[in-house]
């Protein structure tokens, strides 16, 4: 395996850029090939079989780019596809759920953890299952927040409508007095301040993106797969692919990254 090969990162669309951003921050020398499945987003409301089929196609595509490891930067795809796909390929592959669950299990004091995510992520029960493996006495309260993704994609990060919807979604978690809340969807870190205002300062908000990048670095180090290249030029270091309109993706990526990305290439993912 070529240690200077890129890392493959994929998501249902733009949201996984919050995870890619964290990998770029923690491993600034690594190359990344990012695929956003913008034609088939959202994944959050789809069945396990569909997500598994989509994820397999994307993994096959990333393999054509000779990636040395893959990060499923999507909570829903991590919940529905990671386990199966990790048995089918021989390069390291990680998702965002286990790293996020680990931080939350370590962070809670009262043993009550809230998880917010897409319908699929919450329905899968995977956060609960993994949290219970860390400590079976933990009490976990899951809540699907399906309107958050479209609000984030509409740029309504600081908006009274988003505030009101968040208030309704988070009401029960507040009542239950969770002391730790996992932002179990790629988009939610972008409305962190809204969630923070509603939940209060005493709550620990866990963004799995950070810990996912930490886990990835550990795995690459352990397998001697960290790059030896230095001084890469950002525009050549990162390649972006999408299955639909590249411009919308580019705008969103540029709004959350500290540099401008090259125009993503559109591909037909159904061919893989
Ligand atoms: N990326 C998805 C996730 O983290 C959210 C968007 C979608 O529903 O596809 O679950």
PDB file of C-alpha atoms and ligand atoms in Angstrom, residues 11-12 15-16 41-45 73-76 118 121 149 184-187, ligand 1:
ATOM      1  CA  UNK A  11     -21.006  11.511   2.520  1.00  0.00           C
ATOM      2  CA  UNK A  12     -24.511  11.800   1.140  1.00  0.00           C
ATOM      3  CA  UNK A  15     -22.421  17.690   5.248  1.00  0.00           C
ATOM      4  CA  UNK A  16     -19.405  15.365   5.385  1.00  0.00           C
ATOM      5  CA  UNK A  41     -29.165  12.973  -0.834  1.00  0.00           C
ATOM      6  CA  UNK A  42     -30.803  12.705   1.713  1.00  0.00           C
ATOM      7  CA  UNK A  43     -29.747   9.330   3.072  1.00  0.00           C
ATOM      8  CA  UNK A  44     -31.415   9.995   6.419  1.00  0.00           C
ATOM      9  CA  UNK A  45     -34.890   8.927   5.309  1.00  0.00           C
ATOM     10  CA  UNK A  73     -18.247  10.856   6.961  1.00  0.00           C
ATOM     11  CA  UNK A  74     -21.993  10.311   7.169  1.00  0.00           C
ATOM     12  CA  UNK A  75     -23.768   9.113  10.290  1.00  0.00           C
ATOM     13  CA  UNK A  76     -26.566   7.369   8.397  1.00  0.00           C
ATOM     14  CA  UNK A 118     -31.464  11.632  10.971  1.00  0.00           C
ATOM     15  CA  UNK A 121     -29.423   6.984  12.332  1.00  0.00           C
ATOM     16  CA  UNK A 149     -30.430  19.274   7.397  1.00  0.00           C
ATOM     17  CA  UNK A 184     -25.063  12.635  15.365  1.00  0.00           C
ATOM     18  CA  UNK A 185     -25.423  14.138  11.915  1.00  0.00           C
ATOM     19  CA  UNK A 186     -22.871  15.851   9.709  1.00  0.00           C
ATOM     20  CA  UNK A 187     -24.880  19.079   9.455  1.00  0.00           C
TER      21      UNK A 187
HETATM   22  N1  LIG B   1     -24.951  13.087   6.096  1.00  0.00           N
HETATM   23  C1  LIG B   1     -26.176  12.658   6.736  1.00  0.00           C
HETATM   24  C2  LIG B   1     -25.856  12.116   8.133  1.00  0.00           C
HETATM   25  O1  LIG B   1     -24.881  12.469   8.756  1.00  0.00           O
HETATM   26  C3  LIG B   1     -27.197  13.760   6.811  1.00  0.00           C
HETATM   27  C4  LIG B   1     -27.802  14.152   5.495  1.00  0.00           C
HETATM   28  C5  LIG B   1     -28.655  13.056   4.880  1.00  0.00           C
HETATM   29  O2  LIG B   1     -29.750  12.741   5.383  1.00  0.00           O
HETATM   30  O3  LIG B   1     -28.223  12.512   3.881  1.00  0.00           O
HETATM   31  O4  LIG B   1     -26.588  11.309   8.628  1.00  0.00           O
END
